[in-house]
Short mmCIF file of C-alpha atoms in Angstrom, two decimals:
data_model
loop_
_atom_site.label_atom_id
_atom_site.label_comp_id
_atom_site.label_asym_id
_atom_site.label_seq_id
_atom_site.Cartn_x
_atom_site.Cartn_y
_atom_site.Cartn_z
CA UNK A 607 -6.67 -23.40 -1.07
CA UNK A 608 -6.31 -19.90 -2.57
CA UNK A 609 -3.99 -17.94 -4.77
CA UNK A 610 -2.14 -20.79 -6.49
CA UNK A 611 -1.28 -21.23 -10.14
CA UNK A 612 -4.43 -22.41 -12.00
CA UNK A 613 -6.18 -22.44 -8.62
CA UNK A 614 -7.61 -19.10 -7.71
CA UNK A 615 -9.64 -20.99 -5.13
CA UNK A 616 -10.31 -24.65 -4.35
CA UNK A 617 -12.91 -25.72 -1.78
CA UNK A 618 -13.57 -29.30 -0.71
CA UNK A 619 -16.49 -30.31 1.48
CA UNK A 620 -17.37 -33.58 3.18
CA UNK A 621 -20.06 -34.30 5.74
CA UNK A 622 -21.87 -37.13 7.44
CA UNK A 623 -24.89 -37.58 9.66
CA UNK A 624 -26.17 -40.47 11.70
CA UNK A 625 -29.88 -40.56 12.51
CA UNK A 626 -31.89 -42.87 14.72
CA UNK A 627 -35.65 -42.97 14.18
CA UNK A 628 -37.74 -44.61 16.87
CA UNK A 629 -40.11 -45.91 14.18
CA UNK A 630 -37.62 -46.68 11.38
CA UNK A 631 -34.24 -47.57 12.85
CA UNK A 632 -30.82 -46.15 12.01
CA UNK A 633 -29.50 -44.51 8.86
CA UNK A 634 -26.38 -42.73 7.60
CA UNK A 635 -26.32 -39.84 5.17
CA UNK A 636 -23.25 -38.17 3.72
CA UNK A 637 -21.98 -35.73 1.12
CA UNK A 638 -18.69 -35.12 -0.68
CA UNK A 639 -17.90 -32.46 -3.22
CA UNK A 640 -16.55 -28.99 -3.76
CA UNK A 641 -15.81 -26.22 -6.23
CA UNK A 642 -12.72 -25.13 -8.15
CA UNK A 643 -11.94 -21.69 -9.56
CA UNK A 644 -8.98 -22.10 -11.94
CA UNK A 645 -9.35 -18.36 -12.61
CA UNK A 646 -11.46 -15.83 -10.77
CA UNK A 647 -14.57 -15.92 -12.97
CA UNK A 648 -14.64 -19.59 -13.98
CA UNK A 649 -16.03 -22.17 -11.58
CA UNK A 650 -16.42 -25.94 -11.72
CA UNK A 651 -18.52 -27.62 -9.06
CA UNK A 652 -19.77 -31.04 -8.10
CA UNK A 653 -21.43 -32.92 -5.24
CA UNK A 654 -22.16 -36.56 -4.46
CA UNK A 655 -24.74 -37.16 -1.74
CA UNK A 656 -26.79 -39.79 0.02
CA UNK A 657 -30.15 -38.60 1.35
CA UNK A 658 -32.95 -40.32 3.26
CA UNK A 659 -36.56 -39.69 4.18
CA UNK A 660 -37.99 -41.47 7.17
CA UNK A 661 -41.63 -42.62 6.93
CA UNK A 662 -44.13 -40.16 8.35
CA UNK A 663 -46.67 -40.83 11.08
CA UNK A 664 -49.52 -41.73 8.72
CA UNK A 665 -47.35 -44.15 6.74
CA UNK A 666 -46.32 -45.94 9.93
CA UNK A 667 -49.28 -45.66 12.28
CA UNK A 668 -52.44 -45.26 10.18
CA UNK A 669 -55.19 -47.19 11.94
CA UNK A 670 -56.68 -50.11 9.97
CA UNK A 671 -59.83 -49.47 7.95
CA UNK A 672 -61.75 -52.34 6.38
CA UNK A 673 -63.64 -52.05 3.08
CA UNK A 674 -65.43 -54.58 0.90
CA UNK A 675 -63.78 -54.88 -2.49
CA UNK A 676 -64.16 -57.27 -5.42
CA UNK A 677 -61.75 -59.16 -7.63
CA UNK A 678 -63.17 -60.36 -10.91
CA UNK A 679 -62.39 -63.03 -13.42
CA UNK A 680 -58.82 -61.78 -13.63
CA UNK A 681 -57.89 -63.54 -10.35
CA UNK A 682 -54.70 -65.38 -11.31
CA UNK A 683 -55.61 -68.43 -9.17
CA UNK A 684 -58.77 -69.18 -11.17
CA UNK A 685 -58.46 -72.36 -13.25
CA UNK A 686 -59.63 -70.44 -16.32
CA UNK A 687 -56.45 -68.32 -16.02
CA UNK A 688 -54.19 -71.42 -15.98
CA UNK A 689 -52.31 -70.87 -12.69
CA UNK A 690 -50.29 -74.06 -13.20
CA UNK A 691 -49.08 -73.22 -16.69
CA UNK A 692 -48.34 -69.63 -15.77
CA UNK A 693 -46.37 -70.56 -12.65
CA UNK A 694 -48.80 -69.30 -9.99
CA UNK A 695 -49.35 -72.58 -8.12
CA UNK A 696 -46.84 -71.78 -5.37
CA UNK A 697 -48.24 -68.26 -5.01
CA UNK A 698 -51.83 -69.48 -4.57
CA UNK A 699 -50.78 -72.18 -2.09
CA UNK A 700 -48.67 -69.71 -0.06
CA UNK A 701 -51.75 -67.50 0.26
CA UNK A 702 -53.71 -70.35 1.95
CA UNK A 703 -55.15 -72.34 -0.95
CA UNK A 704 -55.28 -76.14 -0.59
CA UNK A 705 -52.86 -77.65 -3.16
CA UNK A 706 -55.65 -79.98 -4.26
CA UNK A 707 -57.72 -76.94 -5.30
CA UNK A 708 -55.14 -75.62 -7.78
CA UNK A 709 -56.82 -75.98 -11.15
CA UNK A 710 -60.17 -76.74 -9.47
CA UNK A 711 -61.04 -73.30 -8.03
CA UNK A 712 -62.84 -71.67 -10.93
CA UNK A 713 -65.77 -69.60 -12.16
CA UNK A 714 -69.08 -71.41 -11.53
CA UNK A 715 -70.63 -73.03 -14.63
CA UNK A 716 -72.90 -70.74 -16.60
CA UNK A 717 -71.37 -67.51 -15.23
CA UNK A 718 -69.76 -65.16 -17.74
CA UNK A 719 -66.19 -64.19 -16.82
CA UNK A 720 -67.03 -60.51 -17.24
CA UNK A 721 -69.84 -60.79 -14.68
CA UNK A 722 -67.88 -62.81 -12.10
CA UNK A 723 -66.89 -60.91 -8.95
CA UNK A 724 -65.49 -62.21 -5.66
CA UNK A 725 -65.86 -60.06 -2.52
CA UNK A 726 -62.98 -59.80 -0.06
CA UNK A 727 -61.94 -57.54 2.84
CA UNK A 728 -59.55 -54.75 1.85
CA UNK A 729 -57.62 -53.65 4.95
CA UNK A 730 -55.94 -50.25 4.58
CA UNK A 731 -53.38 -49.56 7.31
CA UNK A 732 -49.96 -48.15 8.13
CA UNK A 733 -46.81 -50.24 8.16
CA UNK A 734 -44.64 -50.14 11.33
CA UNK A 735 -41.87 -52.06 9.52
CA UNK A 736 -41.05 -49.34 7.00
CA UNK A 737 -37.46 -48.23 6.57
CA UNK A 738 -36.23 -44.79 5.44
CA UNK A 739 -36.22 -44.41 1.69
CA UNK A 740 -32.76 -43.65 0.26
CA UNK A 741 -31.58 -41.50 -2.61
CA UNK A 742 -28.22 -41.00 -4.26
CA UNK A 743 -27.61 -37.72 -6.05
CA UNK A 744 -24.81 -36.52 -8.30
CA UNK A 745 -24.56 -32.96 -9.58
CA UNK A 746 -21.78 -31.60 -11.79
CA UNK A 747 -21.65 -28.13 -13.28
CA UNK A 748 -19.73 -25.05 -14.32
CA UNK A 749 -20.34 -21.34 -14.77
CA UNK A 750 -18.50 -18.32 -16.10
CA UNK A 751 -19.09 -14.69 -15.14
CA UNK A 752 -18.40 -11.65 -17.33
CA UNK A 753 -18.10 -8.57 -15.11
CA UNK A 754 -17.72 -5.58 -17.47
CA UNK A 755 -19.26 -3.59 -19.09
CA UNK A 756 -22.22 -5.62 -17.80
CA UNK A 757 -22.75 -8.61 -15.55
CA UNK A 758 -23.40 -11.86 -17.41
CA UNK A 759 -23.29 -15.32 -15.87
CA UNK A 760 -23.70 -18.50 -17.91
CA UNK A 761 -24.01 -21.88 -16.23
CA UNK A 762 -24.67 -25.51 -17.00
CA UNK A 763 -25.41 -28.33 -14.52
CA UNK A 764 -25.97 -32.05 -14.91
CA UNK A 765 -28.01 -33.86 -12.25
CA UNK A 766 -28.68 -37.53 -11.62
CA UNK A 767 -31.02 -38.60 -8.80
CA UNK A 768 -31.78 -42.25 -8.00
CA UNK A 769 -34.31 -43.19 -5.34
CA UNK A 770 -34.48 -46.74 -3.97
CA UNK A 771 -36.82 -48.24 -1.42
CA UNK A 772 -39.27 -45.44 -2.07
CA UNK A 773 -42.34 -45.62 0.14
CA UNK A 774 -45.51 -46.17 -1.89
CA UNK A 775 -48.91 -47.75 -1.36
CA UNK A 776 -49.24 -51.06 -3.15
CA UNK A 777 -52.58 -50.32 -4.80
CA UNK A 778 -54.12 -53.59 -5.96
CA UNK A 779 -52.11 -56.48 -4.53
CA UNK A 780 -53.74 -58.81 -7.05
CA UNK A 781 -52.37 -56.83 -10.00
CA UNK A 782 -48.94 -56.38 -8.46
CA UNK A 783 -48.65 -59.98 -7.27
CA UNK A 784 -49.59 -61.19 -10.76
CA UNK A 785 -46.88 -59.00 -12.19
CA UNK A 786 -44.17 -60.21 -9.76
CA UNK A 787 -45.36 -63.85 -9.38
CA UNK A 788 -43.18 -64.45 -6.30
CA UNK A 789 -44.84 -66.14 -3.27
CA UNK A 790 -42.39 -64.40 -0.92
CA UNK A 791 -42.90 -60.88 -2.30
CA UNK A 792 -44.62 -58.31 -0.09
CA UNK A 793 -47.56 -57.85 -2.45
CA UNK A 794 -48.25 -61.60 -2.66
CA UNK A 795 -47.96 -62.28 1.09
CA UNK A 796 -50.51 -59.53 1.80
CA UNK A 797 -53.27 -61.63 0.18
CA UNK A 798 -54.94 -64.47 2.13
CA UNK A 799 -57.27 -67.16 0.76
CA UNK A 800 -59.46 -69.87 2.22
CA UNK A 801 -58.57 -73.52 1.41
CA UNK A 802 -60.94 -73.54 -1.57
CA UNK A 803 -59.03 -70.65 -3.16
CA UNK A 804 -61.45 -67.78 -2.62
CA UNK A 805 -59.70 -64.59 -1.40
CA UNK A 806 -60.44 -63.61 2.19
CA UNK A 807 -58.53 -60.37 2.58
CA UNK A 808 -55.88 -58.13 1.08
CA UNK A 809 -53.82 -55.67 3.13
CA UNK A 810 -53.04 -52.37 1.47
CA UNK A 811 -50.14 -50.65 3.20
CA UNK A 812 -47.12 -48.56 2.22
CA UNK A 813 -44.00 -50.57 1.36
CA UNK A 814 -40.35 -49.89 0.59
CA UNK A 815 -40.67 -51.28 -2.91
CA UNK A 816 -40.37 -48.53 -5.49
CA UNK A 817 -37.52 -46.98 -7.45
CA UNK A 818 -37.35 -43.67 -9.28
CA UNK A 819 -34.74 -41.95 -11.44
CA UNK A 820 -34.43 -38.38 -12.65
CA UNK A 821 -31.54 -37.01 -14.66
CA UNK A 822 -31.12 -34.03 -16.87
CA UNK A 823 -29.35 -30.78 -17.64
CA UNK A 824 -30.01 -27.25 -16.38
CA UNK A 825 -28.91 -24.20 -18.38
CA UNK A 826 -28.81 -20.86 -16.57
CA UNK A 827 -28.36 -17.30 -17.75
CA UNK A 828 -28.24 -14.14 -15.62
CA UNK A 829 -27.72 -10.73 -17.20
CA UNK A 830 -27.84 -7.25 -15.66
CA UNK A 831 -26.66 -3.85 -16.84
CA UNK A 832 -27.37 -0.18 -16.49
CA UNK A 833 -30.22 0.91 -18.74
CA UNK A 834 -29.30 3.20 -21.64
CA UNK A 835 -29.88 6.91 -21.08
CA UNK A 836 -33.11 7.07 -23.08
CA UNK A 837 -34.60 4.39 -20.76
CA UNK A 838 -33.14 5.76 -17.55
CA UNK A 839 -34.97 8.52 -15.69
CA UNK A 840 -33.21 10.70 -13.15
CA UNK A 841 -31.45 8.39 -10.74
CA UNK A 842 -30.76 5.71 -13.34
CA UNK A 843 -32.24 2.27 -13.90
CA UNK A 844 -31.16 -1.33 -14.39
CA UNK A 845 -32.31 -3.95 -16.87
CA UNK A 846 -31.96 -7.68 -16.41
CA UNK A 847 -32.68 -11.12 -17.81
CA UNK A 848 -32.89 -14.34 -15.82
CA UNK A 849 -33.47 -17.60 -17.64
CA UNK A 850 -33.40 -21.25 -16.68
CA UNK A 851 -33.95 -24.13 -19.10
CA UNK A 852 -34.22 -27.74 -18.00
CA UNK A 853 -33.93 -30.76 -20.26
CA UNK A 854 -34.97 -34.05 -18.65
CA UNK A 855 -32.96 -36.93 -20.07
CA UNK A 856 -34.86 -39.40 -17.91
CA UNK A 857 -37.79 -39.02 -15.52
CA UNK A 858 -39.46 -42.22 -14.48
CA UNK A 859 -40.07 -44.94 -11.95
CA UNK A 860 -40.88 -48.58 -11.37
CA UNK A 861 -43.23 -49.93 -8.75
CA UNK A 862 -40.63 -52.48 -7.63
CA UNK A 863 -37.06 -53.42 -8.52
CA UNK A 864 -38.43 -56.43 -10.41
CA UNK A 865 -41.00 -54.55 -12.49
CA UNK A 866 -40.18 -52.61 -15.67
CA UNK A 867 -38.83 -49.08 -15.39
CA UNK A 868 -40.84 -46.61 -17.49
CA UNK A 869 -39.24 -43.36 -18.61
CA UNK A 870 -42.00 -40.76 -18.56
CA UNK A 871 -39.91 -37.81 -19.81
CA UNK A 872 -41.73 -36.26 -22.72
CA UNK A 873 -45.03 -37.95 -21.91
CA UNK A 874 -48.14 -37.82 -19.74
CA UNK A 875 -49.86 -40.60 -17.81
CA UNK A 876 -51.62 -41.12 -14.51
CA UNK A 877 -49.47 -44.25 -14.09
CA UNK A 878 -46.30 -42.17 -13.82
CA UNK A 879 -45.06 -40.46 -10.71
CA UNK A 880 -44.67 -42.21 -7.36
CA UNK A 881 -43.91 -39.02 -5.51
CA UNK A 882 -46.85 -36.76 -6.31
CA UNK A 883 -50.15 -36.18 -8.10
CA UNK A 884 -48.72 -34.69 -11.31
CA UNK A 885 -49.36 -36.58 -14.53
CA UNK A 886 -47.42 -34.51 -17.08
CA UNK A 887 -43.67 -34.88 -17.59
CA UNK A 888 -42.41 -32.48 -20.28
CA UNK A 889 -38.81 -33.15 -21.23
CA UNK A 890 -38.09 -29.43 -21.74
CA UNK A 891 -39.14 -26.45 -19.63
CA UNK A 892 -37.91 -22.85 -19.98
CA UNK A 893 -38.56 -19.95 -17.58
CA UNK A 894 -37.31 -16.48 -18.57
CA UNK A 895 -37.88 -13.14 -16.82
CA UNK A 896 -37.09 -9.72 -18.31
CA UNK A 897 -36.91 -6.93 -15.72
CA UNK A 898 -36.59 -3.14 -15.55
CA UNK A 899 -35.84 -1.55 -12.19
CA UNK A 900 -35.86 2.23 -11.69
CA UNK A 901 -35.78 4.22 -8.48
CA UNK A 902 -39.51 4.52 -7.89
CA UNK A 903 -40.95 1.87 -10.19
CA UNK A 904 -40.12 -1.44 -11.81
CA UNK A 905 -41.60 -3.79 -14.40
CA UNK A 906 -41.17 -7.44 -15.32
CA UNK A 907 -42.27 -9.80 -18.07
CA UNK A 908 -42.05 -13.54 -17.49
CA UNK A 909 -42.20 -16.13 -20.27
CA UNK A 910 -42.81 -19.78 -19.46
CA UNK A 911 -42.57 -22.49 -22.10
CA UNK A 912 -43.54 -26.14 -21.58
CA UNK A 913 -42.81 -28.68 -24.30
CA UNK A 914 -45.44 -30.99 -25.79
CA UNK A 915 -45.91 -34.60 -24.68
CA UNK A 916 -47.14 -37.98 -25.88
CA UNK A 917 -49.82 -40.09 -24.17
CA UNK A 918 -48.02 -42.98 -22.46
CA UNK A 919 -51.13 -45.15 -21.94
CA UNK A 920 -50.06 -47.56 -24.75
CA UNK A 921 -46.74 -48.17 -22.96
CA UNK A 922 -48.40 -49.17 -19.69
CA UNK A 923 -51.09 -51.25 -21.42
CA UNK A 924 -48.41 -53.17 -23.30
CA UNK A 925 -46.60 -53.91 -20.02
CA UNK A 926 -49.89 -55.24 -18.61
CA UNK A 927 -50.45 -57.41 -21.72
CA UNK A 928 -53.54 -55.39 -22.63
CA UNK A 929 -54.60 -54.53 -26.20
CA UNK A 930 -53.67 -51.06 -27.49
CA UNK A 931 -56.11 -48.47 -26.12
CA UNK A 932 -58.38 -46.30 -28.24
CA UNK A 933 -57.07 -42.89 -27.20
CA UNK A 934 -59.21 -39.76 -27.50
CA UNK A 935 -56.07 -37.68 -26.90
CA UNK A 936 -52.79 -39.08 -28.23
CA UNK A 937 -50.61 -36.04 -27.53
CA UNK A 938 -50.64 -32.48 -26.24
CA UNK A 939 -48.84 -29.50 -27.73
CA UNK A 940 -46.43 -27.11 -26.10
CA UNK A 941 -47.72 -24.21 -24.02
CA UNK A 942 -46.53 -20.60 -23.72
CA UNK A 943 -47.42 -18.34 -20.79
CA UNK A 944 -46.71 -14.63 -20.48
CA UNK A 945 -47.05 -12.81 -17.14
CA UNK A 946 -46.45 -9.07 -16.68
CA UNK A 947 -46.26 -6.96 -13.52
CA UNK A 948 -45.52 -3.32 -12.64
CA UNK A 949 -44.62 -1.87 -9.24
CA UNK A 950 -44.98 1.84 -8.28
CA UNK A 951 -43.85 3.64 -5.13
CA UNK A 952 -46.76 6.07 -5.03
CA UNK A 953 -45.79 7.60 -1.66
CA UNK A 954 -43.43 6.95 1.21
CA UNK A 955 -44.27 3.51 2.53
CA UNK A 956 -47.06 2.98 -0.04
CA UNK A 957 -46.56 0.61 -2.95
CA UNK A 958 -48.88 -0.29 -5.82
CA UNK A 959 -48.51 -3.55 -7.75
CA UNK A 960 -50.57 -4.43 -10.79
CA UNK A 961 -50.24 -6.91 -13.60
CA UNK A 962 -51.69 -9.64 -15.76
CA UNK A 963 -50.99 -13.35 -15.43
CA UNK A 964 -51.39 -15.49 -18.54
CA UNK A 965 -51.69 -12.52 -20.90
CA UNK A 966 -52.29 -14.80 -23.86
CA UNK A 967 -55.19 -16.59 -22.14
CA UNK A 968 -53.53 -19.93 -22.81
CA UNK A 969 -55.80 -22.86 -21.98
CA UNK A 970 -54.46 -25.94 -20.20
CA UNK A 971 -54.29 -29.17 -22.20
CA UNK A 972 -57.07 -31.73 -21.77
CA UNK A 973 -55.77 -35.13 -20.66
CA UNK A 974 -58.88 -37.36 -20.64
CA UNK A 975 -58.24 -40.52 -18.57
CA UNK A 976 -54.69 -39.39 -17.72
CA UNK A 977 -55.79 -36.24 -15.89
CA UNK A 978 -54.80 -35.59 -12.29
CA UNK A 979 -57.56 -33.05 -11.54
CA UNK A 980 -60.15 -31.05 -13.48
CA UNK A 981 -59.35 -32.95 -16.70
CA UNK A 982 -55.80 -31.55 -16.75
CA UNK A 983 -52.72 -31.17 -14.53
CA UNK A 984 -53.17 -28.04 -12.35
CA UNK A 985 -49.73 -28.57 -10.80
CA UNK A 986 -48.17 -27.86 -14.19
CA UNK A 987 -50.58 -25.64 -16.14
CA UNK A 988 -52.56 -22.48 -15.41
CA UNK A 989 -56.27 -23.36 -15.24
CA UNK A 990 -57.82 -19.94 -14.47
CA UNK A 991 -57.20 -18.28 -17.82
CA UNK A 992 -56.19 -14.61 -17.90
CA UNK A 993 -56.00 -13.03 -14.43
CA UNK A 994 -55.66 -9.30 -13.67
CA UNK A 995 -54.56 -8.19 -10.21
CA UNK A 996 -54.03 -4.95 -8.31
CA UNK A 997 -52.52 -4.73 -4.85
CA UNK A 998 -51.72 -1.77 -2.60
CA UNK A 999 -49.31 -2.27 0.28
CA UNK A 1000 -48.76 0.24 3.08
CA UNK A 1001 -45.96 0.06 5.63
CA UNK A 1002 -46.52 1.93 8.89
#
C-alpha cells in the first residue's frame, strides 16, 4: 500500500517452506512480517520466523569408534553415593543392574574413593534418529533518515532468538544422567551395566536435547557528507561514520530442557556456548568506522570496543554442587582496538593499500581454565599484537 494518509508505504510479507530430509524427516518453516513508513523517512519493521537446521552427515552417520574410559568414585550407583536415598535406584536398574545389587555395588574395602576407577567402553558415533533443530526469531526495529544537508540514519532493533532441540554431543553421560536422574532420558539410557552394577559401556552421540536463547538490542548510526573545502582536494571528497553497538540482554543455554539455563551475557566460561568454540560473552560490543574518501585515495579508522566480563566458573560449580573454585582470574577488563588503513590509486589499474591493525598493541585477555585456545579466545580477541601490512593490486 502506498501514498495513503499516515502510510507513505506499507509492505507485508508472509512465506512458508516445507522440507523433507531423507535422514531427518519433514519440517515446516515460515515467516511473517513487514515494514511501515508512516512518512517517507521514518520506518518501522518487524519479522517473526521459524527456522530449522537439519543434522549434517557427521552428526547422523559418523562411524562408531570405541575408546576405554574410566568413571571414578563419583558413579551415582555406588553404595557410598547413596543411590537409594538420592532416587537413583530406578536409573541403575534400568541400565542393567540387578535390583538386589542396589546398595551393595560399592568401592572395594581398603580402596580410597579418590583412587577408585572403573573402566568402560566409550562408543562415539552418529545418531540416525536426529531431528532438525528449530529456532523461533522475533525482530522489531525502527529507523529515521535525515537527508539534508547531510545523510544521517539512526536505527534501533530488538532481537529475540530461541533455539530448541539443538543438536549437541552429550559429553559425559554419567554427569548428565546424574543431573537429570530420569531412567527414560536419553543420557541415562545410553549407559549399560552388568548385573553387579559395573558399567559396561556408554554411547556418546549427538542428541536433540539442548536449548539456547539470545536477545538484545542493536543501535545503528550511518553518517555521510561532503568534506569541507579545506579537506577536499580538486574533485571533492566525502566523510562518513558507521557505527553499530550491540547490548546482549541474554545470551545463554541449557544442556537440556530439564537442566538449569545459564545466562552467560557479561561473562566468560568454557561451559557456555553450545553452538561454537567461543568462551567469552561480552554484554556490550561497539564497532565504529570513520572514513574519508577522495577521488584517488581514501582512509579509514576503525574502533572496536569489547566490554569486560566476569568468570562464570562459580556459577557452574554451584549448579554441580561443587565447592567454590579458587580462581586465578576472576574477571577480565574491556578491550579497545584501533585499526587504520589508507588506499592510493598510484596509476591506472594499480592500487596501493597500507595500514596498521591493532595500533595500540592491545593484548588479549588471559582466561586460564576457561580458555578456548592459546589461553584466550581467538574468535573474539586479536592475538597477533600490532600488525602492519602493505598490498599492491594491479588490474590488467
